[in-house]
Coordinates of C-alpha atoms in Angstrom, one line a residue:
Chain A
X7 CA -1.6 19.0 -54.9
X8 CA 0.6 15.3 -55.9
X9 CA 2.6 16.6 -57.8
X10 CA 3.8 19.4 -55.7
X11 CA 4.4 17.2 -52.5
X12 CA 6.0 14.6 -54.4
X13 CA 9.6 16.2 -54.6
X14 CA 9.4 16.5 -50.7
X15 CA 9.8 12.9 -50.4
X16 CA 13.1 13.2 -51.6
X17 CA 14.9 13.9 -48.4
X18 CA 18.2 16.8 -50.2
X19 CA 14.0 19.4 -51.0
X20 CA 13.6 18.4 -47.9
X21 CA 16.3 19.6 -46.6
X22 CA 16.4 23.1 -48.9
X23 CA 12.9 23.7 -47.8
X24 CA 14.0 23.6 -44.5
X25 CA 16.8 26.5 -44.7
X26 CA 14.7 28.5 -46.8
X27 CA 11.8 27.9 -44.3
X28 CA 13.4 28.3 -41.3
X29 CA 14.3 31.8 -40.9
X30 CA 11.6 32.7 -41.5
X31 CA 9.4 30.7 -38.8
X32 CA 12.3 31.0 -36.0
X33 CA 11.2 35.3 -36.3
X34 CA 8.7 35.5 -36.1
X35 CA 8.0 33.4 -34.6
X36 CA 10.4 34.9 -31.3
X37 CA 9.2 37.7 -33.2
X38 CA 5.3 37.1 -31.7
X39 CA 6.4 35.2 -28.6
X40 CA 7.8 38.5 -27.4
X41 CA 5.3 40.6 -28.2
X42 CA 2.9 38.6 -26.3
X43 CA 4.3 37.3 -23.4
X44 CA 5.1 41.1 -22.5
X45 CA 1.3 41.7 -23.9
X46 CA 0.0 39.1 -22.0
X47 CA 1.8 39.4 -18.7
X48 CA 2.4 42.9 -18.8
X49 CA -0.8 45.2 -20.0
X50 CA -3.2 42.6 -20.0
X51 CA -6.3 43.2 -16.9
X52 CA -5.4 41.6 -13.4
X53 CA -8.3 38.8 -13.3
X54 CA -10.7 40.2 -10.6
X55 CA -10.9 36.1 -9.0
X56 CA -7.1 34.4 -9.1
X57 CA -5.2 38.2 -9.6
X58 CA -1.6 37.9 -11.2
X59 CA -1.2 34.5 -10.9
X60 CA -3.9 34.0 -14.2
X61 CA -1.1 35.2 -16.0
X62 CA 1.3 31.9 -16.3
X63 CA -1.6 31.2 -19.1
X64 CA 0.1 32.6 -21.6
X65 CA 2.4 30.0 -21.2
X66 CA 0.9 27.2 -20.0
X67 CA -2.5 26.9 -22.9
X68 CA -0.2 27.2 -25.6
X69 CA 2.3 24.5 -24.5
X70 CA -1.1 22.5 -23.3
X71 CA -2.7 22.9 -26.7
X72 CA 0.3 22.5 -28.6
X73 CA 1.2 19.6 -27.2
X74 CA -1.4 17.4 -28.6
X75 CA -2.0 19.6 -31.9
X76 CA 2.3 18.0 -32.0
X77 CA 0.4 14.7 -31.4
X78 CA -1.2 15.0 -34.2
X79 CA 1.0 16.0 -36.3
X80 CA 3.0 13.1 -35.2
X81 CA 0.5 10.8 -36.4
X82 CA -0.4 12.3 -38.7
X83 CA 3.5 12.3 -40.1
X84 CA 2.9 8.5 -39.2
X85 CA 0.4 7.3 -41.1
X86 CA 1.8 8.4 -44.4
X87 CA 4.5 7.2 -44.3
X88 CA 3.1 3.9 -43.5
X89 CA 0.9 4.3 -45.7
X90 CA 2.6 5.7 -48.9
X91 CA 6.1 4.5 -47.6
X92 CA 7.9 8.5 -47.9
X93 CA 10.7 8.0 -46.0
X94 CA 10.8 11.7 -44.7
X95 CA 7.6 11.8 -43.4
X96 CA 9.8 9.0 -40.5
X97 CA 12.4 11.4 -40.3
X98 CA 8.8 14.2 -39.3
X99 CA 8.3 12.2 -36.9
X100 CA 10.7 11.5 -35.4
X101 CA 11.8 15.3 -35.4
X102 CA 8.4 16.0 -33.8
X103 CA 8.8 13.3 -30.9
X104 CA 10.8 15.8 -28.1
X105 CA 9.8 18.7 -29.3
X106 CA 5.9 17.2 -28.2
X107 CA 7.4 15.7 -25.0
X108 CA 9.2 18.7 -24.0
X109 CA 6.0 21.5 -24.8
X110 CA 4.5 18.2 -22.8
X111 CA 6.2 17.8 -20.3
X112 CA 6.5 22.2 -20.0
X113 CA 2.1 22.8 -20.0
X114 CA 2.6 19.7 -16.6
X115 CA 4.7 22.2 -14.9
X116 CA 3.2 25.6 -15.3
X117 CA 0.1 23.7 -14.7
X118 CA 1.7 23.0 -10.5
X119 CA 3.3 26.6 -10.7
X120 CA -0.3 27.1 -11.3
X121 CA -2.4 24.9 -9.6
X122 CA -0.5 25.2 -6.1
X123 CA -2.2 29.4 -5.7
X124 CA -5.1 28.2 -7.2
X125 CA -6.3 24.9 -5.6
X126 CA -3.4 24.6 -2.9
X127 CA -1.5 21.5 -4.6
X128 CA 0.9 21.2 -6.9
X129 CA -0.3 17.9 -8.2
X130 CA -3.7 16.0 -8.2
X131 CA -5.1 13.0 -9.5
X132 CA -7.5 14.6 -11.4
X133 CA -8.2 13.2 -15.5
X134 CA -6.9 16.7 -16.8
X135 CA -3.7 16.2 -15.8
X136 CA -3.8 12.3 -16.0
X137 CA -4.3 12.1 -20.1
X138 CA -1.4 15.0 -19.8
X139 CA 1.2 12.9 -17.7
X140 CA -0.1 9.7 -20.2
X141 CA 0.7 12.3 -23.4
X142 CA 3.6 12.4 -22.1
X143 CA 4.2 8.8 -21.9
X144 CA 3.4 7.9 -25.4
X145 CA 5.9 10.2 -27.0
X146 CA 9.0 9.5 -24.6
X147 CA 7.3 5.5 -25.4
X148 CA 7.6 6.0 -29.5
X149 CA 11.0 7.3 -28.5
X150 CA 12.1 4.5 -27.0
X151 CA 10.4 2.1 -30.0
X152 CA 12.6 3.7 -32.1
X153 CA 16.2 4.1 -30.2
X154 CA 15.4 0.6 -29.9
X155 CA 16.3 -0.8 -33.0
X156 CA 19.2 -0.5 -35.0
X157 CA 17.2 -0.3 -38.2
X158 CA 15.8 3.2 -39.0
X159 CA 14.1 2.5 -41.4
X160 CA 12.3 -0.1 -39.5
X161 CA 12.9 1.7 -36.3
X162 CA 10.1 4.2 -38.6
X163 CA 7.1 1.8 -39.4
X164 CA 7.3 0.5 -35.0
X165 CA 7.6 3.6 -33.6
X166 CA 4.5 5.4 -36.3
X167 CA 2.7 2.4 -35.4
X168 CA 2.6 3.0 -31.7
X169 CA 1.6 6.8 -32.5
X170 CA -0.9 5.5 -34.2
X171 CA -2.2 3.3 -31.6
X172 CA -1.4 6.9 -29.0
X173 CA -4.1 8.9 -30.6
X174 CA -6.8 7.2 -28.6
X175 CA -5.9 9.2 -26.1
X176 CA -6.3 12.6 -27.4
X177 CA -10.0 12.6 -27.6
X178 CA -9.9 11.1 -24.1
X179 CA -7.8 14.5 -23.2
X180 CA -10.1 16.6 -25.1
X181 CA -13.2 15.9 -23.1
X182 CA -11.6 15.4 -19.7
X183 CA -12.6 18.1 -18.2
X184 CA -16.4 17.3 -19.8
X185 CA -16.4 14.6 -19.0
X186 CA -15.3 14.4 -15.4
X187 CA -16.0 17.2 -12.6
X188 CA -12.9 17.7 -11.1
X189 CA -10.5 20.5 -9.8
X190 CA -9.3 20.9 -14.0
X191 CA -11.7 24.1 -15.3
X192 CA -13.3 23.3 -18.1
X193 CA -12.9 24.6 -22.0
X194 CA -12.2 28.0 -22.2
X195 CA -11.1 29.0 -25.8
X196 CA -12.4 26.1 -27.6
X197 CA -16.0 25.4 -27.8
X198 CA -19.0 26.2 -29.7
X199 CA -21.1 30.3 -28.9
X200 CA -18.6 32.6 -27.3
X201 CA -15.0 32.6 -25.5
X202 CA -15.6 32.5 -21.2
X203 CA -13.0 35.1 -20.8
X204 CA -12.5 39.3 -22.1
X205 CA -10.6 40.3 -25.1
X206 CA -8.6 41.7 -23.7
X207 CA -7.1 39.0 -22.3
X208 CA -8.2 37.0 -25.0
X209 CA -6.0 38.0 -27.4
X210 CA -2.3 38.1 -25.6
X211 CA -3.5 34.1 -25.2
X212 CA -4.4 33.6 -29.3
X213 CA -1.2 35.1 -29.6
X214 CA 0.5 33.5 -27.6
X215 CA -0.3 30.3 -28.6
X216 CA 0.7 31.4 -32.3
X217 CA 3.7 32.3 -31.3
X218 CA 4.5 28.8 -29.7
X219 CA 2.7 27.1 -33.1
X220 CA 5.8 29.4 -34.8
X221 CA 8.7 28.4 -32.3
X222 CA 8.0 24.5 -32.2
X223 CA 8.6 25.2 -36.3
X224 CA 11.2 26.0 -36.2
X225 CA 12.5 23.7 -33.9
X226 CA 10.6 20.7 -35.5
X227 CA 12.2 22.8 -38.6
X228 CA 16.2 22.2 -37.5
X229 CA 15.6 19.0 -36.2
X230 CA 14.4 17.7 -39.1
X231 CA 17.3 19.3 -41.0
X232 CA 19.7 17.3 -38.6
X233 CA 17.8 14.4 -39.1
X234 CA 17.9 14.4 -42.0
X235 CA 21.8 15.0 -42.5
X236 CA 22.6 11.7 -40.2
X237 CA 20.6 9.9 -42.5
X238 CA 21.8 10.6 -45.5
X239 CA 25.2 10.7 -44.0
X240 CA 27.0 9.6 -47.1
X241 CA 25.3 10.4 -49.6
X242 CA 26.7 13.1 -52.7
X243 CA 24.9 16.2 -51.5
X244 CA 25.6 15.9 -48.3
X245 CA 28.5 16.1 -49.0
X246 CA 28.9 18.0 -52.0
X247 CA 27.6 20.7 -49.0
X248 CA 29.4 19.8 -45.7
X249 CA 32.5 20.7 -48.8
X250 CA 30.8 23.7 -49.4
X251 CA 30.0 24.4 -45.9
X252 CA 34.0 24.5 -45.0
X253 CA 34.9 26.7 -48.3
X254 CA 32.6 28.9 -47.1
X255 CA 34.7 28.9 -43.2
X256 CA 37.7 29.0 -44.7
X257 CA 37.4 31.4 -47.1
X258 CA 35.4 33.3 -43.8
Chain B
X3 CA -8.9 -23.4 -36.0
X4 CA -5.4 -25.9 -36.7
X5 CA -3.6 -23.2 -34.7
X6 CA -5.8 -22.6 -32.1
X7 CA -5.5 -25.6 -31.2
X8 CA -1.4 -26.1 -31.3
X9 CA -1.0 -23.1 -29.5
X10 CA -4.4 -24.3 -27.2
X11 CA -2.0 -27.3 -26.7
X12 CA 1.3 -25.5 -26.5
X13 CA 0.5 -23.6 -23.5
X14 CA -0.4 -26.9 -21.7
X15 CA 2.4 -29.0 -21.7
X16 CA 3.7 -25.6 -20.1
X17 CA 1.3 -25.3 -17.0
X18 CA 4.4 -23.8 -15.1
X19 CA 4.7 -21.4 -17.2
X20 CA 1.1 -20.7 -17.5
X21 CA 0.5 -20.8 -14.0
X22 CA 2.8 -18.0 -12.9
X23 CA 0.9 -14.5 -14.6
X24 CA -1.7 -15.9 -12.4
X25 CA 0.2 -16.9 -9.1
X26 CA 2.0 -13.1 -9.8
X27 CA -2.0 -12.1 -10.0
X28 CA -2.9 -13.3 -6.6
X29 CA 0.6 -12.4 -5.2
X30 CA 0.5 -8.9 -6.5
X31 CA -3.6 -9.0 -5.1
X32 CA -2.3 -10.5 -1.4
X33 CA 0.0 -7.5 -1.0
X34 CA -2.7 -4.8 -0.6
X35 CA -4.2 -6.1 2.3
X36 CA -0.7 -6.7 3.9
X37 CA 0.2 -2.9 2.8
X38 CA -3.0 -1.2 3.0
X39 CA -4.2 -2.4 5.5
X40 CA -6.8 -4.9 6.3
X41 CA -9.2 -2.8 6.9
X42 CA -13.0 -3.8 5.1
X43 CA -13.7 -0.8 4.3
X44 CA -10.6 0.4 2.7
X45 CA -10.4 -2.4 0.7
X46 CA -14.0 -2.7 -1.0
X47 CA -13.1 1.1 -1.7
X48 CA -9.7 -0.2 -3.6
X49 CA -10.5 -3.2 -4.5
X50 CA -12.2 -2.5 -8.3
X51 CA -8.5 0.0 -9.5
X52 CA -6.6 -2.8 -7.2
X53 CA -7.9 -6.3 -9.4
X54 CA -7.8 -4.9 -12.4
X55 CA -3.9 -3.2 -12.5
X56 CA -3.1 -6.5 -11.8
X57 CA -4.8 -8.0 -14.5
X58 CA -2.8 -5.0 -17.1
X59 CA 0.4 -6.0 -15.2
X60 CA -0.5 -10.0 -15.2
X61 CA -0.9 -10.1 -18.9
X62 CA 1.5 -7.8 -19.9
X63 CA 3.6 -10.3 -17.8
X64 CA 1.9 -13.0 -20.6
X65 CA 2.0 -10.8 -23.3
X66 CA 5.7 -11.7 -24.5
X67 CA 4.8 -15.5 -24.7
X68 CA 2.3 -14.5 -27.4
X69 CA 4.8 -14.4 -30.3
X70 CA 8.7 -15.2 -28.9
X71 CA 8.7 -18.7 -29.4
X72 CA 7.3 -18.6 -31.9
X73 CA 9.6 -16.0 -33.7
X74 CA 13.1 -17.5 -32.7
X75 CA 12.0 -21.1 -34.0
X76 CA 11.1 -19.6 -36.9
X77 CA 7.5 -20.2 -37.1
X78 CA 6.5 -17.2 -37.5
X79 CA 8.0 -17.0 -40.6
X80 CA 6.7 -19.9 -42.0
X81 CA 3.0 -19.5 -40.8
X82 CA 4.1 -16.1 -43.1
X83 CA 5.1 -17.8 -46.1
X84 CA 2.2 -19.8 -46.3
X85 CA -1.6 -19.5 -47.5
X86 CA -3.7 -18.7 -44.7
X87 CA -4.0 -14.5 -44.3
X88 CA -1.2 -13.0 -41.5
X89 CA -4.4 -10.6 -39.8
X90 CA -6.6 -14.1 -39.2
X91 CA -4.2 -16.5 -38.1
X92 CA -2.4 -13.3 -35.6
X93 CA -6.0 -13.0 -34.2
X94 CA -6.4 -16.6 -33.6
X95 CA -3.7 -16.2 -31.9
X96 CA -4.7 -13.8 -29.3
X97 CA -7.6 -15.8 -28.5
X98 CA -5.5 -19.0 -28.0
X99 CA -3.6 -15.9 -26.0
X100 CA -6.5 -14.9 -24.3
X101 CA -8.0 -18.1 -23.5
X102 CA -4.8 -19.1 -22.5
X103 CA -3.2 -16.3 -19.8
X104 CA -6.3 -13.5 -19.5
X105 CA -9.2 -16.3 -18.7
X106 CA -7.8 -18.0 -15.9
X107 CA -6.7 -15.0 -14.1
X108 CA -11.4 -14.1 -14.7
X109 CA -12.2 -18.1 -13.0
X110 CA -10.3 -16.6 -10.2
X111 CA -12.7 -13.3 -9.8
X112 CA -15.0 -14.5 -7.3
X113 CA -11.8 -15.9 -4.6
X114 CA -10.6 -12.0 -4.9
X115 CA -14.1 -10.6 -4.8
X116 CA -14.1 -12.1 -2.1
X117 CA -11.3 -11.4 0.0
X118 CA -11.0 -8.0 -0.6
X119 CA -15.0 -7.5 0.4
X120 CA -16.4 -5.7 -2.7
X121 CA -20.3 -6.2 -2.9
X122 CA -22.4 -8.6 -5.0
X123 CA -22.9 -5.8 -7.3
X124 CA -19.4 -4.5 -7.9
X125 CA -18.3 -8.5 -8.2
X126 CA -21.0 -8.6 -10.7
X127 CA -20.1 -5.0 -13.4
X128 CA -16.3 -5.9 -12.1
X129 CA -16.7 -9.2 -13.8
X130 CA -18.7 -7.8 -17.1
X131 CA -16.0 -5.1 -17.5
X132 CA -13.8 -8.0 -16.6
X133 CA -15.0 -10.0 -19.8
X134 CA -15.3 -7.3 -22.0
X135 CA -12.2 -5.3 -20.8
X136 CA -9.5 -8.2 -21.3
X137 CA -9.6 -8.8 -24.8
X138 CA -9.2 -5.4 -25.8
X139 CA -5.4 -5.8 -23.0
X140 CA -4.6 -8.6 -25.6
X141 CA -5.5 -6.8 -29.3
X142 CA -3.1 -4.0 -28.0
X143 CA -0.8 -6.2 -26.6
X144 CA -0.3 -8.1 -29.9
X145 CA 0.1 -5.4 -31.6
X146 CA 3.3 -4.2 -29.0
X147 CA 4.6 -7.3 -29.2
X148 CA 4.6 -8.0 -32.6
X149 CA 6.8 -4.4 -33.0
X150 CA 9.1 -5.5 -30.4
X151 CA 9.2 -9.4 -31.0
X152 CA 12.8 -9.2 -32.8
X153 CA 14.1 -6.6 -30.6
X154 CA 16.9 -8.5 -27.9
X155 CA 14.7 -6.8 -24.5
X156 CA 12.1 -5.9 -25.5
X157 CA 10.8 -6.4 -21.5
X158 CA 11.0 -3.2 -19.7
X159 CA 10.2 -1.5 -23.8
X160 CA 6.7 -4.1 -23.9
X161 CA 5.1 -2.4 -20.7
X162 CA 6.1 1.7 -21.5
X163 CA 4.7 1.4 -24.3
X164 CA 1.4 -0.3 -23.6
X165 CA 0.3 0.4 -20.2
X166 CA -0.6 4.4 -20.9
X167 CA -2.6 2.5 -23.7
X168 CA -4.8 0.9 -21.2
X169 CA -4.8 3.7 -18.6
X170 CA -8.3 4.6 -20.6
X171 CA -9.9 1.6 -20.4
X172 CA -8.7 1.0 -17.0
X173 CA -10.8 4.6 -16.3
X174 CA -13.4 3.6 -17.5
X175 CA -13.5 -0.5 -16.1
X176 CA -13.4 1.1 -12.6
X177 CA -15.7 3.9 -12.9
X178 CA -18.0 1.5 -14.3
X179 CA -17.4 -0.9 -10.7
X180 CA -17.7 2.8 -8.5
X181 CA -20.7 3.5 -10.4
X182 CA -22.9 0.2 -9.3
X183 CA -20.6 0.3 -5.9
X184 CA -22.7 3.1 -5.4
X185 CA -26.5 1.6 -6.7
X186 CA -26.5 3.6 -10.2
X187 CA -26.3 2.8 -14.0
X188 CA -23.7 2.1 -15.1
X189 CA -24.5 0.7 -18.9
X190 CA -22.3 3.9 -20.3
X191 CA -19.2 3.1 -19.3
X192 CA -19.3 -0.4 -20.2
X193 CA -20.8 0.5 -24.1
X194 CA -17.5 3.1 -24.2
X195 CA -15.3 -0.3 -22.8
X196 CA -17.8 -2.3 -26.0
X197 CA -17.3 0.1 -28.2
X198 CA -13.1 0.2 -28.2
X199 CA -13.5 -3.4 -28.2
X200 CA -14.9 -3.3 -31.2
X201 CA -13.2 -1.3 -32.4
X202 CA -9.5 -2.8 -31.5
X203 CA -11.1 -6.4 -32.2
X204 CA -12.0 -5.0 -36.2
X205 CA -8.9 -2.8 -37.0
X206 CA -5.9 -5.2 -34.5
X207 CA -5.4 -7.6 -36.4
X208 CA -3.9 -6.0 -38.9
X209 CA -2.1 -3.7 -36.9
X210 CA -0.6 -6.8 -35.8
X211 CA 0.4 -8.8 -38.7
X212 CA 1.5 -5.4 -39.8
X213 CA 4.0 -5.6 -36.4
X214 CA 5.1 -8.7 -37.6
X215 CA 6.5 -8.3 -40.7
X216 CA 7.5 -5.1 -40.3
X217 CA 10.0 -7.7 -37.5
X218 CA 10.4 -10.1 -39.3
X219 CA 12.6 -7.9 -41.9

């Protein structure tokens, strides 16, 4: 395992790995998201209680699930970077952070749009909503701490420590619907026993979670490549790559 | 031990700076009766939350002092090069910070409870949450201060980093006082705060030491 992973501590290898994986993630992701959204919006049955308005679930839940997974992924990358001093994992961390912030923002906006017809209010100081808002601030805090440093290696370490400290919020978001009885509904998918949702609604939802995950993966790969190029801009292999690309475009 | 003595003595010599968080604390709290209206019922309702928010904000004011002066005059570097273990030294410095800039706030709290018309059980609950919870502010705050100490404009960044992390503590502390106001048990909330305190007591010194090393390079 270690032998297999070790080469990816080198930025060049990681760049080429990203290059190879990118088409898979982007094509598959867009296909799955399209398929799931059309299925969810047009073919899934109407809810007996919430009628058509529930359909925003096909955007809201995937983004909400992803926001937490992206934070965990960022914290894991930070941990790997801090413990094993792997340079690429800090780059991965910073490639993930803005995606996470965006996804959290989307889940808050769609949540507000869903809350208006259902609860009669755009925003409620409910435990789930508040902890989700805090999650966005944690992402933004990590990003701004990273930007505050001149030396990017030092910045990665500092932002990594902060990312790990913020993990305390994750269990709070997860259990917020059980610990506090507020407006937000309880867990529907991730719970012991059967999910409390008919399978005609559940399948497109699971599929759209997968689609969003793949698309964020694709964005992550792009950002990762970008991060590597920016950091290694004076390395010979980047210069060689730039020469090759410009030669290609001249031939065209 | 010598570090504790030195930090306490330094803080004592700079009494004016020591008073600032305390005055800020009282001022923030006295703004609320003016802004929300002086009815005892409303004040009682918002009181515990106001005291906690004010405590967090004023601890942020004092936190900047935790490592900054030592960083600027080089004594922090001396400390790192010396044979004392850095996590232990960091823990002692955090303790000194808690004693000098947060403990006075707790001593002031009966007065503020009087201001905000807190009932007696509410006050005891508030006191317990403050005693258990405020060391967390110093410990977690120490990590962020250690990270930002090398930056010139750390102040706002410090608040941006720390306030989200403090929110869980705020939630449990105020819910404990709310339970006390309704004559309910609040040992569960206290237990959670205590667990968070012990957890950070075990890990934060190492994180602070690491953060200082990152800033020093």
